XYZ file of C-alpha atoms in Angstrom:
625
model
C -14.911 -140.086 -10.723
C -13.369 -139.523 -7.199
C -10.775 -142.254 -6.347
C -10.314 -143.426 -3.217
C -6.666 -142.885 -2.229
C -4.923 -144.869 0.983
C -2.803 -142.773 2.757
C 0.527 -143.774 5.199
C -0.539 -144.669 8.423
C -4.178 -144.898 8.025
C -5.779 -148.043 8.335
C -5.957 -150.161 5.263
C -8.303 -149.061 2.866
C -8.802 -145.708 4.747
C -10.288 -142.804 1.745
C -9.017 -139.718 0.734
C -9.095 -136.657 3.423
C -12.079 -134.284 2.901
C -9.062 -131.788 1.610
C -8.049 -134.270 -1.898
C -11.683 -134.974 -2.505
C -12.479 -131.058 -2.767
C -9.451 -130.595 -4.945
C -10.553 -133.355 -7.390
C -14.152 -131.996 -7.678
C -12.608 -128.604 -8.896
C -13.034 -128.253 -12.424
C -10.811 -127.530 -15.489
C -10.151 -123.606 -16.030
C -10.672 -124.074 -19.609
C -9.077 -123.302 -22.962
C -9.868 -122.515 -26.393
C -10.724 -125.215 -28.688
C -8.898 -123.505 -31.230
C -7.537 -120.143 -32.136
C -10.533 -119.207 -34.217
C -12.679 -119.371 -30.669
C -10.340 -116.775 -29.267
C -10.025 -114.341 -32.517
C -13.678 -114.397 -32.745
C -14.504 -113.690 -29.110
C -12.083 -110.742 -29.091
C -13.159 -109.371 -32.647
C -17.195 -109.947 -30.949
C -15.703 -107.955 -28.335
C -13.850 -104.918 -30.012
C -16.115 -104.328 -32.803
C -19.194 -103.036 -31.541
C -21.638 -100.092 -31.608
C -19.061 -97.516 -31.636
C -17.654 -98.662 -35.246
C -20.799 -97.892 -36.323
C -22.067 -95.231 -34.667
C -19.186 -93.024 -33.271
C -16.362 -93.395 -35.659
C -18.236 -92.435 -39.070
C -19.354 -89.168 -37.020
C -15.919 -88.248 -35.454
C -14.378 -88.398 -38.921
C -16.971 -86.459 -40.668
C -16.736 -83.739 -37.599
C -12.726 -83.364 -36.839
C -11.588 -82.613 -40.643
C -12.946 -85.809 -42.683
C -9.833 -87.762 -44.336
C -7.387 -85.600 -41.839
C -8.499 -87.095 -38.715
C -7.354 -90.221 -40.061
C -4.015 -88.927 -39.308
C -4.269 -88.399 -35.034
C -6.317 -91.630 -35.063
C -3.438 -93.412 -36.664
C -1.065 -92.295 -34.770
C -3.242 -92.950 -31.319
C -3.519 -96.335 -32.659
C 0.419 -97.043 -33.171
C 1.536 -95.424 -30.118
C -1.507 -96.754 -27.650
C -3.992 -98.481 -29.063
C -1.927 -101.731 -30.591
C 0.826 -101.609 -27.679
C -2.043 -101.554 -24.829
C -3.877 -104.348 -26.625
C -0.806 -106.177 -26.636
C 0.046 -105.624 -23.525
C -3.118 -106.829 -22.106
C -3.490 -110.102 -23.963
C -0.188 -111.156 -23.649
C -0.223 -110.863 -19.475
C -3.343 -112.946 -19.595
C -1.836 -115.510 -21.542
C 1.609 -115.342 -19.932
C -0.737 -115.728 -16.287
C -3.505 -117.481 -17.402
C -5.463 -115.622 -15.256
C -8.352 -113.012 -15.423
C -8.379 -109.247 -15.070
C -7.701 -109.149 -11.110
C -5.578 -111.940 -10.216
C -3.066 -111.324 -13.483
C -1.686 -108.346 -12.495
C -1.422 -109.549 -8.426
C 0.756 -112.336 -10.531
C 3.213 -109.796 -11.809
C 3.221 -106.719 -9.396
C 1.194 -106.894 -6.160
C 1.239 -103.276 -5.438
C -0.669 -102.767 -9.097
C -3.736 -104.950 -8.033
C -5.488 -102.157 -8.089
C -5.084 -101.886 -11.556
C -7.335 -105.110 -12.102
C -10.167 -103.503 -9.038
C -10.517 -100.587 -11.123
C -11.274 -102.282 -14.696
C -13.521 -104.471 -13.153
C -15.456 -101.177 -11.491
C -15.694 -99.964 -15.087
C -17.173 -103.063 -16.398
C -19.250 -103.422 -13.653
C -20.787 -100.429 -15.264
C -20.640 -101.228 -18.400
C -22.579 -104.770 -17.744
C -25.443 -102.494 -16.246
C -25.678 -99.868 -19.255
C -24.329 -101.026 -22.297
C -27.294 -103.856 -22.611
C -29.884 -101.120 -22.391
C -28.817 -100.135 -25.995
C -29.741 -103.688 -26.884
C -32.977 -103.374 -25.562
C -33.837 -100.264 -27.308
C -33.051 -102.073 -30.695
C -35.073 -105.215 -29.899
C -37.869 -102.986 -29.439
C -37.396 -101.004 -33.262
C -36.723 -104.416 -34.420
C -40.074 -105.853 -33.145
C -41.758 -102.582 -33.973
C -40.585 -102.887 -37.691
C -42.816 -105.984 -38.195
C -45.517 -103.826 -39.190
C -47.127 -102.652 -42.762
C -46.224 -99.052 -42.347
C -42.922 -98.467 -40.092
C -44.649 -96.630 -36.382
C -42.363 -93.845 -37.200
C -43.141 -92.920 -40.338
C -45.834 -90.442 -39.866
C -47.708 -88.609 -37.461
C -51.176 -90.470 -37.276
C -49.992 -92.110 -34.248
C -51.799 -92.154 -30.217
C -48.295 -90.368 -28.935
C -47.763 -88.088 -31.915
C -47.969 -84.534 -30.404
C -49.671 -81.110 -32.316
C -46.610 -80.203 -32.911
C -45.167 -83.172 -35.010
C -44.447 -82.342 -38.423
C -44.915 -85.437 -41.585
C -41.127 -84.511 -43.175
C -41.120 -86.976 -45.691
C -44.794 -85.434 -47.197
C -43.202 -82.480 -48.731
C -46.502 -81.050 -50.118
C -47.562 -80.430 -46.588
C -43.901 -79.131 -45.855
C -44.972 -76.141 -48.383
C -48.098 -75.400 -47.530
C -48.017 -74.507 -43.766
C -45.736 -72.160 -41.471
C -43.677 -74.231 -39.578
C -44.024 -73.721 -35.385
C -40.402 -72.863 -34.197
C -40.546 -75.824 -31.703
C -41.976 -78.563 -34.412
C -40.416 -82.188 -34.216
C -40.534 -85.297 -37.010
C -42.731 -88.084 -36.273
C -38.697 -89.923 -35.574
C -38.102 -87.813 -32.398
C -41.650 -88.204 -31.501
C -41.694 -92.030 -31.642
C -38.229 -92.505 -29.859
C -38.448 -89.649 -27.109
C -42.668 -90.113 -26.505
C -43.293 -93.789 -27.817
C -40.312 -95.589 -26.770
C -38.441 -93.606 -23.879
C -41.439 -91.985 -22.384
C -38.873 -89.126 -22.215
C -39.934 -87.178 -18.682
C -38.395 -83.319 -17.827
C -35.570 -84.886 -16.239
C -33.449 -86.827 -13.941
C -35.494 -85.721 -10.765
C -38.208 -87.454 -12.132
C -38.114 -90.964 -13.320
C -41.687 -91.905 -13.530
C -42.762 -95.265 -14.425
C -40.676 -98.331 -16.061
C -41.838 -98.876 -19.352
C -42.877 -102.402 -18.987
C -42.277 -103.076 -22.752
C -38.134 -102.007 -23.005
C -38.321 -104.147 -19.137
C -39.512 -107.028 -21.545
C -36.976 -106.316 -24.507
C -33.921 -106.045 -21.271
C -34.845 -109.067 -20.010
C -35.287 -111.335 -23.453
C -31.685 -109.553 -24.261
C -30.161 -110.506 -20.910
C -31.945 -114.388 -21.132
C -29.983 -114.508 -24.624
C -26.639 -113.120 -22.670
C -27.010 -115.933 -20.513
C -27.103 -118.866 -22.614
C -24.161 -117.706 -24.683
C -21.816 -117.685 -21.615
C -23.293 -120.233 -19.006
C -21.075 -122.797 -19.455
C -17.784 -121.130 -19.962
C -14.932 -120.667 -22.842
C -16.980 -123.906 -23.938
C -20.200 -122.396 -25.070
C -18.684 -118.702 -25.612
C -16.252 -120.253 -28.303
C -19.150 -121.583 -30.439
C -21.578 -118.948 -29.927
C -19.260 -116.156 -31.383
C -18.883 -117.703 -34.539
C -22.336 -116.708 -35.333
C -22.229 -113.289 -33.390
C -18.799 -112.151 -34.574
C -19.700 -113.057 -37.878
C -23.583 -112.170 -38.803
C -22.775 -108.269 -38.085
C -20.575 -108.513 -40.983
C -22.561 -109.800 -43.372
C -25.714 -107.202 -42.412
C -23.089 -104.419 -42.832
C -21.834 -105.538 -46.837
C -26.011 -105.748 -47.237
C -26.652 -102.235 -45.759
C -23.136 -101.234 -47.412
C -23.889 -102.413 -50.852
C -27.830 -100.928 -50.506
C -25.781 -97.545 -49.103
C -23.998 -96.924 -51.999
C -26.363 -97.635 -54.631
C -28.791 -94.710 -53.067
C -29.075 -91.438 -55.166
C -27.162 -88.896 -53.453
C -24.377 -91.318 -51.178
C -21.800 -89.988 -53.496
C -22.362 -86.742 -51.789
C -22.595 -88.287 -48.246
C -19.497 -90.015 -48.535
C -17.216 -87.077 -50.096
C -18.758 -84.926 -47.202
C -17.206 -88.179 -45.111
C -13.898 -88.389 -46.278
C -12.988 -85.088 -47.270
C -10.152 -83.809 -45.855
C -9.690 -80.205 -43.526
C -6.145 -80.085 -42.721
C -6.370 -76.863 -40.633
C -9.003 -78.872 -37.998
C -5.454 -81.058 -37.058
C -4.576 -77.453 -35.072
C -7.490 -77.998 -32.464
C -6.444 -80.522 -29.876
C -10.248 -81.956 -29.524
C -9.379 -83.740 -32.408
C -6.482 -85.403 -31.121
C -8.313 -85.846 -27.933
C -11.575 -87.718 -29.952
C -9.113 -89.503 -31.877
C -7.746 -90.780 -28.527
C -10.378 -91.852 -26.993
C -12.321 -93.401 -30.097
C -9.437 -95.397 -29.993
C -9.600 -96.719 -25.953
C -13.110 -97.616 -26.417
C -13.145 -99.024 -29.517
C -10.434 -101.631 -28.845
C -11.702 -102.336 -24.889
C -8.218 -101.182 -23.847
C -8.160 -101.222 -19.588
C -11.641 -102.787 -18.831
C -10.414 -106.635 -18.172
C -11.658 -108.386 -21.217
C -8.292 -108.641 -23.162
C -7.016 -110.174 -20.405
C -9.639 -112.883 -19.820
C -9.653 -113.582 -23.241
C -5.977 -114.098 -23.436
C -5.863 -116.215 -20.514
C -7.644 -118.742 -22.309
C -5.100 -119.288 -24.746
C -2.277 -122.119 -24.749
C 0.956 -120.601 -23.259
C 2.624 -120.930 -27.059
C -0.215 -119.123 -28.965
C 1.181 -116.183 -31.257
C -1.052 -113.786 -29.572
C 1.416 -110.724 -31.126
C 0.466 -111.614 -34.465
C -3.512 -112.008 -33.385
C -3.248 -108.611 -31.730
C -1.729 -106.824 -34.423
C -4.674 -108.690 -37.471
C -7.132 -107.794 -34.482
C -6.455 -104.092 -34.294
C -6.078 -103.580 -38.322
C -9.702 -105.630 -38.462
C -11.080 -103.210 -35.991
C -9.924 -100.031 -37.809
C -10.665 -101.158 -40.952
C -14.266 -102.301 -39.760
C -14.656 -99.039 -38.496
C -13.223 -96.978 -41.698
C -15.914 -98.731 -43.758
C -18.786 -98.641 -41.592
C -18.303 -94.783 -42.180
C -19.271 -95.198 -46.070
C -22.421 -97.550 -44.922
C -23.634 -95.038 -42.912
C -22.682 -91.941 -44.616
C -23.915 -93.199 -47.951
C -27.367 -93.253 -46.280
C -27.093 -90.111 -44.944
C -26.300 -88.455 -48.084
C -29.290 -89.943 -49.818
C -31.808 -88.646 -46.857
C -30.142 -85.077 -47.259
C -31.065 -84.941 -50.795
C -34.671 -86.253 -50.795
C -34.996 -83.622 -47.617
C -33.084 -80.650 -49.929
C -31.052 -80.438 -46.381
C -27.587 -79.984 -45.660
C -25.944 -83.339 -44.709
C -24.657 -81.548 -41.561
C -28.341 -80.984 -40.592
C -29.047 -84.742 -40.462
C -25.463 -86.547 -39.397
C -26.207 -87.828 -35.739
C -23.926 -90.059 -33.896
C -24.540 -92.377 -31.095
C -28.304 -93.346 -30.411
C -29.209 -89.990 -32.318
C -27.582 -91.875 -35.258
C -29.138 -95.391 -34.852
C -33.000 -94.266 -33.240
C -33.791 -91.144 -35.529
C -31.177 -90.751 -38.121
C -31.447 -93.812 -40.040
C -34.833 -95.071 -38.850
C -35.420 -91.790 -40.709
C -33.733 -92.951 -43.934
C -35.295 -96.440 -44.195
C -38.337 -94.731 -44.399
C -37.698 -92.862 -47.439
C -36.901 -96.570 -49.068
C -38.783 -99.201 -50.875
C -39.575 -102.061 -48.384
C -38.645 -100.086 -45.404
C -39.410 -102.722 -43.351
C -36.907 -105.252 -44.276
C -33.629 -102.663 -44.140
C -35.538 -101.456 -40.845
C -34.736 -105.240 -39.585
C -31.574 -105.469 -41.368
C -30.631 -102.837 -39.577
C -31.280 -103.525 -36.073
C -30.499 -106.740 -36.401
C -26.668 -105.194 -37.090
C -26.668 -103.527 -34.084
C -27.960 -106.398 -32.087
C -25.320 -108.756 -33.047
C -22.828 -106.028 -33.049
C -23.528 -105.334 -29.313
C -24.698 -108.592 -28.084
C -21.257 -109.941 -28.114
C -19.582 -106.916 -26.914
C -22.209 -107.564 -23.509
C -21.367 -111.052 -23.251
C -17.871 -110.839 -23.582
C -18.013 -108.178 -20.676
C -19.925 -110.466 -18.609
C -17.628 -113.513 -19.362
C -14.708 -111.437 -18.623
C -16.117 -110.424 -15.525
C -16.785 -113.765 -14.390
C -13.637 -115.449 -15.241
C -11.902 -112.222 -12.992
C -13.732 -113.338 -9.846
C -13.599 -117.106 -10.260
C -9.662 -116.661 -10.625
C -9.739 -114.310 -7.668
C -11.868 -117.564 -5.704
C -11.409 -120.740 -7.800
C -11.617 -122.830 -4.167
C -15.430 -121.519 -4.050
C -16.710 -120.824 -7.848
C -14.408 -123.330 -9.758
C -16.846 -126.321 -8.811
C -19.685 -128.148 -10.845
C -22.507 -125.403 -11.301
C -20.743 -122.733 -9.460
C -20.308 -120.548 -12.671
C -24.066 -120.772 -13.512
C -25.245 -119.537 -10.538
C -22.167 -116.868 -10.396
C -23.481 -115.704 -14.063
C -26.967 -116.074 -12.976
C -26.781 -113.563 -10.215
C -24.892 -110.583 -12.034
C -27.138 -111.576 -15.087
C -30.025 -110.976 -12.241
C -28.612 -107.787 -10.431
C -27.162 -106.219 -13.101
C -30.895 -106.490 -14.797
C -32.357 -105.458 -11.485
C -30.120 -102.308 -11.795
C -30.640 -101.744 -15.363
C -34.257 -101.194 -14.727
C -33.946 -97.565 -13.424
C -32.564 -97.101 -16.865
C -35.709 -97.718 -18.723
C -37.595 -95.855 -16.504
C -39.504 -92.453 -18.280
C -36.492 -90.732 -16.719
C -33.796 -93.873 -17.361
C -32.420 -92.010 -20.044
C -30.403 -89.559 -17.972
C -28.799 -92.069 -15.880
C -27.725 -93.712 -19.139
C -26.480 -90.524 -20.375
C -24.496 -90.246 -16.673
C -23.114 -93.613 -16.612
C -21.619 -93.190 -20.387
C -20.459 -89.607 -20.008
C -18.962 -90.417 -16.497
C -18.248 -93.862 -15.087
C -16.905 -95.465 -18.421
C -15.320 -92.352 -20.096
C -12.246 -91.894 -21.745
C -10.459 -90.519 -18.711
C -10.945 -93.733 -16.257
C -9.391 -95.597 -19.044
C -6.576 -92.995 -20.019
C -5.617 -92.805 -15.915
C -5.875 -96.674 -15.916
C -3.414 -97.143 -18.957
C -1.105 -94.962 -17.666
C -0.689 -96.958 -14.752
C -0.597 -100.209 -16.954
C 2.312 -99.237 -18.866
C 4.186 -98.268 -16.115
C 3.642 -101.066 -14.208
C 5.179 -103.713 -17.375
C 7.356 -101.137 -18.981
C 8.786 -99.864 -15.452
C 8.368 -101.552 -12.260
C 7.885 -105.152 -13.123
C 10.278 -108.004 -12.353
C 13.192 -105.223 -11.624
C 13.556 -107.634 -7.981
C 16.230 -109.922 -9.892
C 18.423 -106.786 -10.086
C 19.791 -107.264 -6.772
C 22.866 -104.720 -7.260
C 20.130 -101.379 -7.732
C 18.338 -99.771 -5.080
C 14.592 -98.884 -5.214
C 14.910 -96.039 -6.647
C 16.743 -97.093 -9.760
C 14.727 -100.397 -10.176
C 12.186 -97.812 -11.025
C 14.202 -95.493 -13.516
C 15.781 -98.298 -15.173
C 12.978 -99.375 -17.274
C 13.911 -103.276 -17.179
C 10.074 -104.363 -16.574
C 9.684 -104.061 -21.216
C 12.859 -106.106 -21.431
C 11.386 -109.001 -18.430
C 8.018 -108.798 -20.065
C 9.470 -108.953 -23.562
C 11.497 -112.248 -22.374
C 8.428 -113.737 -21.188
C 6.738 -113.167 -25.181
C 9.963 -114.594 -26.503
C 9.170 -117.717 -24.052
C 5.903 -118.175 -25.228
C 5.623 -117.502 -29.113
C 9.241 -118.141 -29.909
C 10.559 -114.326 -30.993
C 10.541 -110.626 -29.543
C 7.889 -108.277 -31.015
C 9.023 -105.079 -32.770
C 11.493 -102.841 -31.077
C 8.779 -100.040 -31.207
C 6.233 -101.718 -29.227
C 8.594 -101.996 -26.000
C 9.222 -98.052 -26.774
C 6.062 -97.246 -26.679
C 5.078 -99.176 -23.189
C 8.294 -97.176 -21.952
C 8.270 -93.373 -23.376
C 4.897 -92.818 -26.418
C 2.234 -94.285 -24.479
C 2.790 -93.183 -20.838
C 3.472 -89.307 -22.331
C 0.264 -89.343 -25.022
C -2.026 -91.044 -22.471
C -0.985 -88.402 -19.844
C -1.287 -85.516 -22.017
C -5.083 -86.324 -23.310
C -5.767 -87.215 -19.888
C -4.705 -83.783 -18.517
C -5.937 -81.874 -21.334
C -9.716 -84.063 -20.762
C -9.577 -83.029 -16.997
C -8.713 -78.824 -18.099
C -11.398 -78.897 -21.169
C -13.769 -80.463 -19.283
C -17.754 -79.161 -19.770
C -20.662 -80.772 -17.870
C -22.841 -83.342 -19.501
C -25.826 -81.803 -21.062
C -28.573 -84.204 -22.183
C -29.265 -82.934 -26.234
C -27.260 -79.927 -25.587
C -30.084 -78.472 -23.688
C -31.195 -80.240 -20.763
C -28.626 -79.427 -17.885
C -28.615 -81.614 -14.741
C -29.111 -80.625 -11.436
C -25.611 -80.456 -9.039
C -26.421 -83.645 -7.590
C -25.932 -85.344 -10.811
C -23.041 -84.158 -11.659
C -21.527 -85.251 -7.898
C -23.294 -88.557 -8.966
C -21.333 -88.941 -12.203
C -18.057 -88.037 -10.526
C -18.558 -90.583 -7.987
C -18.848 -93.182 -10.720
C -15.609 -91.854 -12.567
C -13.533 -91.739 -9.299
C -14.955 -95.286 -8.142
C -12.656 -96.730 -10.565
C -9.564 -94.445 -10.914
C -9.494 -94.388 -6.713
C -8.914 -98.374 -6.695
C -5.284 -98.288 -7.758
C -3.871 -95.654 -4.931
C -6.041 -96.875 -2.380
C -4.781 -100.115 -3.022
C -1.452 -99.441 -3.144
C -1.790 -98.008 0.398
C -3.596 -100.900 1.715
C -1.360 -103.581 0.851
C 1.869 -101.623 1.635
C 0.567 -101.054 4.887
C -0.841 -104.245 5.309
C 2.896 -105.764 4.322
C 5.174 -106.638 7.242
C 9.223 -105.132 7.293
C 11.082 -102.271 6.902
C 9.962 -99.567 3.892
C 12.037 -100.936 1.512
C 11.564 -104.506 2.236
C 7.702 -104.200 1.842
C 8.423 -102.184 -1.857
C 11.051 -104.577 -3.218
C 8.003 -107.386 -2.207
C 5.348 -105.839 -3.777
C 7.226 -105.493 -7.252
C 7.835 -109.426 -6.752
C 6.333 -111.332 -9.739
C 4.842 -114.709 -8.312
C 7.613 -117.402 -7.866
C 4.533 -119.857 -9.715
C 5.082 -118.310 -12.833
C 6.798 -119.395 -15.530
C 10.366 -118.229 -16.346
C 11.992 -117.894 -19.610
C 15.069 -120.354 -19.943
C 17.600 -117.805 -20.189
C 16.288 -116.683 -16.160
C 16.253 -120.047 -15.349
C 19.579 -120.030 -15.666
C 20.272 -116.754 -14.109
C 18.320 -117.957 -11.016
C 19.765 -121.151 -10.619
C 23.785 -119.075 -10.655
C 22.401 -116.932 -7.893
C 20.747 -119.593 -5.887
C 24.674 -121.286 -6.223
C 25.743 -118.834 -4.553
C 23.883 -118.118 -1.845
C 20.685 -115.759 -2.888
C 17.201 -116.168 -1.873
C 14.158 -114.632 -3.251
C 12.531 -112.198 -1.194
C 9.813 -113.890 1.379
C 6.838 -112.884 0.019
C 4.478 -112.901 2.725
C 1.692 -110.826 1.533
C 1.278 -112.751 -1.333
C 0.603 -115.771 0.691
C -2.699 -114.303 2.059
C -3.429 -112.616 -1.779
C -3.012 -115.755 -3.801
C -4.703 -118.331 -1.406
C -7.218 -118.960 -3.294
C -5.632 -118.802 -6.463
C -3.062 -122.032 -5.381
C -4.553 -125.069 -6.461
């Protein structure tokens, strides 16, 4: 309730000023009603499609067991410091993906634009892969499975019935023949046209199936860290228990022993190609969300004590481990469809949507009750991508609330902010399930969220904590040797000892400083000189424009941090070096560890004054409240 408030020298009895009222109708940021809400949401967010789909296939294809190796060391050196270091500046800030690193280092905004770009991107695309499964799932409610034979109104002349192998041996196979699989996902549910010039129609029914999944994306996040928390202990959970059912069902298949020593077995000599170490890389980026915005939202919803180093680190072993057995669920399956096909399991391992819309739609087939692993299934992936969506959108949100709390941070604000990207971001996704939508989806994942937008953005992550952050206190060292010194780890590292009571592991605050920068670099560079254009199933190539289009989306993200930096140093009043040391200026607002409390207060004894930070008084406007 608003109180009325009588002010000096008003008359008696005079209200609040219009300015008090507004800041009493703003409402709560929001925390975490406990810390299962927040290790739930982040697990919903990590482990998705790609522990399914991508990681079981990347083993299998860079040296079985052996790739374990790269992956593990990827995940040491980048993947568990990055996650880290993203969580722990949104709780340290409590702020989202933007506004946290304006907090800590102005001139690295740009850091927060670009992630945002990418899951911009990502909120258009990624919920097109639910809608293709909410359509398998609804067409699995039927007595024989659509796909499983050729007696169908889009089946083609040319479509071959696989699974009847009496037919196999009695005709000569057309050198062009498909399976009734292909037929039904490329004809029946894609509409599949020649190619990106022409998009034909939108297929009205995967419109339906994107809508229904974007409704449900709605309602989980509408109300904030208070509906998300509850929601995700369903969806973080559910995926679980359909992967022990599909797992247990997997092994138990004549012929998974096969699939799963094919799996694991180990080719040392692949370690010598640096693709592998380059797959192992990325797998591990987008696997564990690393640079897109949502560890940071999530974080910032924590209490400023929560031991977020130890959540990280149980986090990032969940992820891997989800991932590692995922591999014998899927390649279990895969060895028992080689063997009732007398196939080579080579000739039927698939990854991505090849994997989850032919492969194993194939191998329920060849199973008793195909229909009920069919929805078992696709039920997994729903759940298993549903949350990774919302937990995009959410962290979306929560960036451009924090970036305007005066205007979104009111009662009803946030459902109509998540109502109108829910309703553009469908609006967009429609050219994607077009007859032709299927080459912009393979342009948006090859291009505007790839591995090397995230690699260039981590770079500039770790050099912004490990290198350039808080190095203003150090008022004896010039600009130059603020940034060679390396005293941003330490700062940061004081501000983790602040809020869960202890410094993390040397080797973390080594790897922010030296491992990560010089890995991240090095896969970047080496993804830039082996670079090959994106050909739709190794066959289709796109026309130049495409490829211009794709670039465009890659550089839309990396071009936000240099551009930035550029505007806001020239936007910054003062001499050269005045404007730099300002720009590296954490925000005097946030909190300090004791030990620079003290420090501060010395200095301020004897005479010293922060540096006037006038830039960050038009940045942060909104965010003072």
């Amino acid at each position: 309730m608003t109180r009325a408030v009588a002010k000096e020298g008003e008359p008696n009895g005079a209200t609040a000023v219009p300015e008090e009222i507004k800041k009493e109708e703003m409402e709560e940021r929001g925390q975490w009603s406990s810390k299962m809400e927040f290790v739930l949401s982040v697990a919903g967010e990590i482990i998705g499609l790609g522990n399914v789909w991508r990681f079981p296939y990347l083993c299998y294809k860079n040296g079985g067991g052996a790739f374990l190796i790269p992956y593990l060391i990827f995940l040491f050196t980048c993947g568990i410091p990055l996650f880290f270091l993203e969580t722990a500046l949104g709780q340290y800030t409590s702020q989202g993906g933007v506004t946290a690193w304006r907090k800590i280092c102005p001139i690295f905004e740009g850091i927060g634009y670009a992630s945002q770009v990418i899951e911009c991107y990502l909120n258009i695309y990624y919920i097109i892969i639910l809608s293709w499964a909410l359509f398998y799932l609804f067409s699995s409610f039927t007595t024989v499975l659509p796909w499983a034979s050729c007696n169908n109104p889009w089946n083609s002349d040319l479509c071959v019935d696989i699974l009847n192998s009496s037919r196999l041996d009695n005709r000569t196979l057309p050198a062009n023949a498909t399976s009734p699989m292909i037929e039904f996902w490329e004809k029946r549910v894609l509409g599949l046209t020649d190619g990106i010039h022409k998009l034909g129609a939108v297929r009205w029914e995967l419109a339906l199936c994107l809508l229904l999944a974007w409704i449900i994306c709605y309602f989980c996040i509408w109300k904030g860290v208070k509906s998300t928390g509850k929601v995700v202990y369903f969806t973080a959970t559910f995926p679980y228990v359909m992967l022990i059912i599909l797992l247990v069902r997997g092994v138990t298949l004549p012929g998974a022993t096969e699939g799963i020593v094919f799996y694991l077995k180990p080719d040392i000599s692949r370690l010598a190609d640096p693709q592998v170490w380059m797959d192992a890389g990325t797998q591990i980026f987008f696997s564990y969300a690393i640079c897109q915005g949502c560890l940071t939202a999530l974080g910032s919803y924590n209490k400023y004590t929560n031991n977020c180093y130890r959540d990280c680190i149980m986090l990032c072993f969940l992820n891997s481990a989800t991932s590692f057995i995922a591999g014998f669920a899927i390649f279990s399956v895969l060895g028992f469809m080689a063997r009732e096909q007398a196939v080579p399991i080579a000739e039927v391992a698939e990854s991505g949507p090849g994997l989850a819309f032919i492969a194993y739609p194939m191998a329920v087939t060849m199973m008793p009750v195909s229909q009920l692993w069919s929805c078992l299934f696709f039920l997994m992936l729903i759940f298993l991508g549903l949350d990774s969506q919302f937990v995009c959108v959410e962290s979306m949100v929560t960036a451009v609330i924090d970036m305007f709390p005066g205007v979104f941070r009111k009662k009803g604000r946030r459902e109509l902010l998540i109502l109108a990207v829910a309703v553009i971001c469908y609006l967009l996704g429609l050219l994607l399930v077009t007859e032709g939508g299927m080459y912009i989806f393979q342009l948006f994942d090859y291009y505007a969220a790839s591995g090397t937008c995230l690699l260039f953005l981590a770079i500039f992550e770790v050099i912004c904590v490990g290198w350039v952050y808080g190095n203003n206190n150090d008022l004896t060292s010039d600009f130059v040797s603020v940034l060679t010194g390396g005293q941003g780890a330490n700062r940061f590292y004081d501000n983790i000892e602040d809020m869960i009571g202890f410094r993390p592991w040397p080797l973390i605050k080594i790897c922010w400083l030296v491992f990560t920068p010089g890995l991240c670099l090095a896969v970047f560079l080496f993804s830039l000189i082996k670079y090959t254009p994106l050909k739709y199933n190794n066959s289709y190539v796109y026309p130049p424009w495409g490829y211009v289009v794709g670039w465009l989306m890659a550089l839309s993200s990396m071009v936000c941090i240099p551009l930035y930096a550029i505007f806001i140093l020239l936007k910054t009043k003062g001499p050269l070096k005045q404007r730099l040391t300002q720009l590296i200026s954490p925000a005097e607002d946030l909190p300090q560890p004791k030990k620079h409390m003290a420090g501060l207060s010395e200095l301020k004894r004897k005479g010293w004054s922060p540096p006037a930070q006038e830039v960050l008084s038009i940045t942060e406007r909104e965010t003072h409240f």
